[in-house]
Structure formats: C-alpha cells, structure tokens
XYZ file of C-alpha atoms in Angstrom:
172
model
C 101.624 127.667 100.109
C 104.609 126.218 101.890
C 108.122 126.272 100.578
C 109.645 122.880 99.780
C 111.949 121.617 102.494
C 115.407 120.659 101.410
C 117.089 117.557 102.713
C 113.784 115.801 103.398
C 113.397 112.246 102.170
C 109.903 111.524 100.882
C 108.728 107.968 101.602
C 106.668 107.643 98.389
C 109.765 108.424 96.315
C 112.163 106.191 98.292
C 109.935 103.192 99.022
C 109.932 101.729 95.489
C 113.743 101.790 95.368
C 113.948 100.118 98.763
C 111.582 97.557 97.263
C 113.976 96.955 94.361
C 116.792 96.418 96.856
C 114.627 94.043 98.933
C 113.469 92.145 95.840
C 116.946 91.758 94.362
C 118.507 90.988 97.748
C 116.004 88.237 98.499
C 116.320 86.944 94.918
C 120.068 86.645 95.433
C 119.566 84.753 98.688
C 117.255 82.203 97.046
C 119.400 81.825 93.927
C 122.592 81.246 95.924
C 120.852 78.895 98.375
C 119.326 76.824 95.575
C 122.459 76.807 93.429
C 124.648 75.537 96.272
C 122.344 72.556 96.824
C 121.084 71.621 93.369
C 124.297 69.801 92.454
C 123.941 67.294 95.309
C 120.275 66.594 96.022
C 121.102 63.604 98.238
C 123.151 65.870 100.529
C 120.273 68.337 100.615
C 117.992 65.485 101.695
C 120.452 64.461 104.417
C 120.567 68.067 105.639
C 116.779 68.146 106.010
C 116.873 64.752 107.721
C 119.439 66.043 110.236
C 116.679 68.152 111.840
C 114.981 64.886 112.923
C 111.434 66.223 112.527
C 110.097 63.867 109.847
C 110.667 60.367 108.478
C 113.835 59.875 106.438
C 112.004 59.227 103.143
C 109.964 62.433 103.461
C 113.053 64.433 104.480
C 114.968 63.260 101.410
C 112.097 64.181 99.074
C 111.752 67.626 100.655
C 115.516 68.081 100.581
C 115.648 67.159 96.895
C 112.774 69.521 96.015
C 113.932 72.462 98.131
C 116.747 73.703 95.828
C 114.311 73.900 92.913
C 111.778 75.810 95.009
C 114.521 78.219 96.102
C 115.702 78.707 92.516
C 112.129 79.337 91.333
C 111.561 81.908 94.091
C 114.840 83.592 93.153
C 113.976 83.808 89.463
C 110.463 85.135 90.168
C 111.850 87.815 92.492
C 114.629 88.695 90.073
C 112.036 89.262 87.361
C 109.562 90.922 89.705
C 106.844 88.488 88.662
C 104.091 87.603 91.151
C 106.117 89.549 93.716
C 103.552 89.567 96.538
C 102.820 85.838 96.163
C 106.529 85.023 95.936
C 107.244 87.174 98.997
C 104.478 85.344 100.881
C 105.896 81.937 99.994
C 109.368 83.218 100.898
C 108.115 84.453 104.269
C 106.409 81.137 105.025
C 109.530 79.180 104.068
C 111.745 81.441 106.180
C 109.440 80.995 109.189
C 109.786 77.226 108.737
C 113.568 77.591 108.526
C 113.724 79.714 111.701
C 111.453 77.262 113.525
C 113.596 74.327 112.361
C 116.836 75.947 113.501
C 115.284 76.939 116.836
C 113.972 73.395 117.263
C 117.405 71.886 116.564
C 118.952 74.335 119.035
C 116.474 73.605 121.831
C 116.830 69.851 121.318
C 120.616 70.068 121.543
C 121.322 68.856 118.010
C 124.722 69.725 116.559
C 123.953 70.340 112.889
C 124.790 72.772 110.121
C 121.533 74.333 108.960
C 122.199 73.434 105.320
C 120.892 76.810 104.200
C 123.746 77.499 101.800
C 125.262 74.095 101.277
C 125.021 70.468 102.172
C 124.411 70.853 105.927
C 123.848 67.872 108.188
C 125.576 66.598 111.300
C 128.606 68.558 112.463
C 131.899 66.794 113.040
C 132.962 66.043 116.589
C 134.181 69.227 118.284
C 132.390 71.596 115.886
C 129.825 73.917 117.448
C 126.645 74.995 115.678
C 126.009 78.702 115.065
C 122.249 78.806 115.585
C 121.800 82.398 116.784
C 123.542 84.015 113.774
C 121.585 81.711 111.432
C 118.278 82.676 113.050
C 119.130 86.381 112.984
C 120.185 86.132 109.326
C 116.916 84.413 108.409
C 114.920 87.012 110.366
C 116.646 89.666 108.255
C 115.601 87.814 105.113
C 112.095 87.551 106.570
C 112.056 91.348 106.961
C 112.834 91.682 103.233
C 109.968 89.330 102.391
C 107.669 91.245 104.746
C 108.548 94.529 103.035
C 107.635 93.006 99.671
C 104.405 91.596 101.056
C 103.336 95.092 102.051
C 104.840 96.989 99.093
C 105.275 94.584 96.169
C 105.305 97.244 93.426
C 108.868 98.034 92.390
C 110.512 99.580 89.350
C 111.962 97.257 86.723
C 109.499 94.452 87.383
C 107.388 92.261 85.141
C 104.453 92.919 87.502
C 104.648 96.645 86.718
C 105.036 96.022 83.008
C 102.016 93.688 82.931
C 99.754 96.034 84.904
C 101.060 99.286 83.487
C 101.186 100.669 87.035
C 104.050 102.994 87.873
C 105.974 101.815 90.899
C 107.107 105.316 91.841
C 104.271 107.495 93.075
C 104.029 111.212 92.398
C 105.059 113.439 95.285
C 101.560 114.949 95.322
C 99.957 111.664 96.424
C-alpha cells in the first residue's frame, strides 16, 4: 500500500472541469460571434464575399446563415447537448475559417475576417491582422478538439440524459 501523495493533480478528477471550461468558453465564442452578426445579415454576407472564394449569391446566403449556425452551436455547447457532435462541427467550421483567413493572407487581400462583426474590405491604409486571427482560431480549435476527445462534462444535458457521471472515481 502506498501513501497518497499530496500536491498531485489527478487527471481523471481535473479533466471534466477543464471540459466545462472548454465547453463554456467555446459556447461564449459562438454566441458572441453569432450575436454580433445576426442584426445585419447583409453585412455578414458581404464579409463572406470579401474572401473572394465563391460566387456573390452563394457568399451572401452563407453569410446570412452563418450567424444562426454560430448561435445554435453556442446554445448546444452552453447546454452540453450533443457535445461531441457540436465540437466536431465547431472544429470543421474553425478549420474552414483558418483556411479562409490564410487564403486571404496569401492572396494579398486586405479584409477584416468578419469573425466578430461585419468584416469585409478594409479602408485604405488599414492593415489586416491575419496572424493573430489565425492563432486565435487555432486556440478555439484546441477547445473543440478537447471536447471531441472528452465530451463528458459536469452540468451538461448529455450527462443528465445518459445518467453517466462526468467525474470519474480516483480508483479508475
């Protein structure tokens, strides 16, 4: 029999709480992103069109739909409902966002990503901030990846529906 070590953090006890932080953090990102765009869907469409990767009509439809997708992802994560699926959709969307920003950067476009607002072409003399935007989205992607691997978290509808405890016993 070994004596318990003091000051040791046990992954099975900490992981679910990191999951709550990841879930609520990513939920906040999606809710803020969607809320900042939902009031002006035409501007959201123009922001998508600024990337110049699809026809204008398709870009405006995607731009108009995107805030509602972001809000839905945020609500699902906030509730902890279908967490793994929502994290997977989040990860896919974030990969698309990173690829879009990188594409705009490599093609020399001067645009605001539109991630948390209207976006679109920058005014003359304004410089884009692509690297910080990519790094930020990679951080959000890490949160989604965490939830893809460990979707069970305390205070979630998923846990309530399955009856599974999110916090494992130390003996496991």
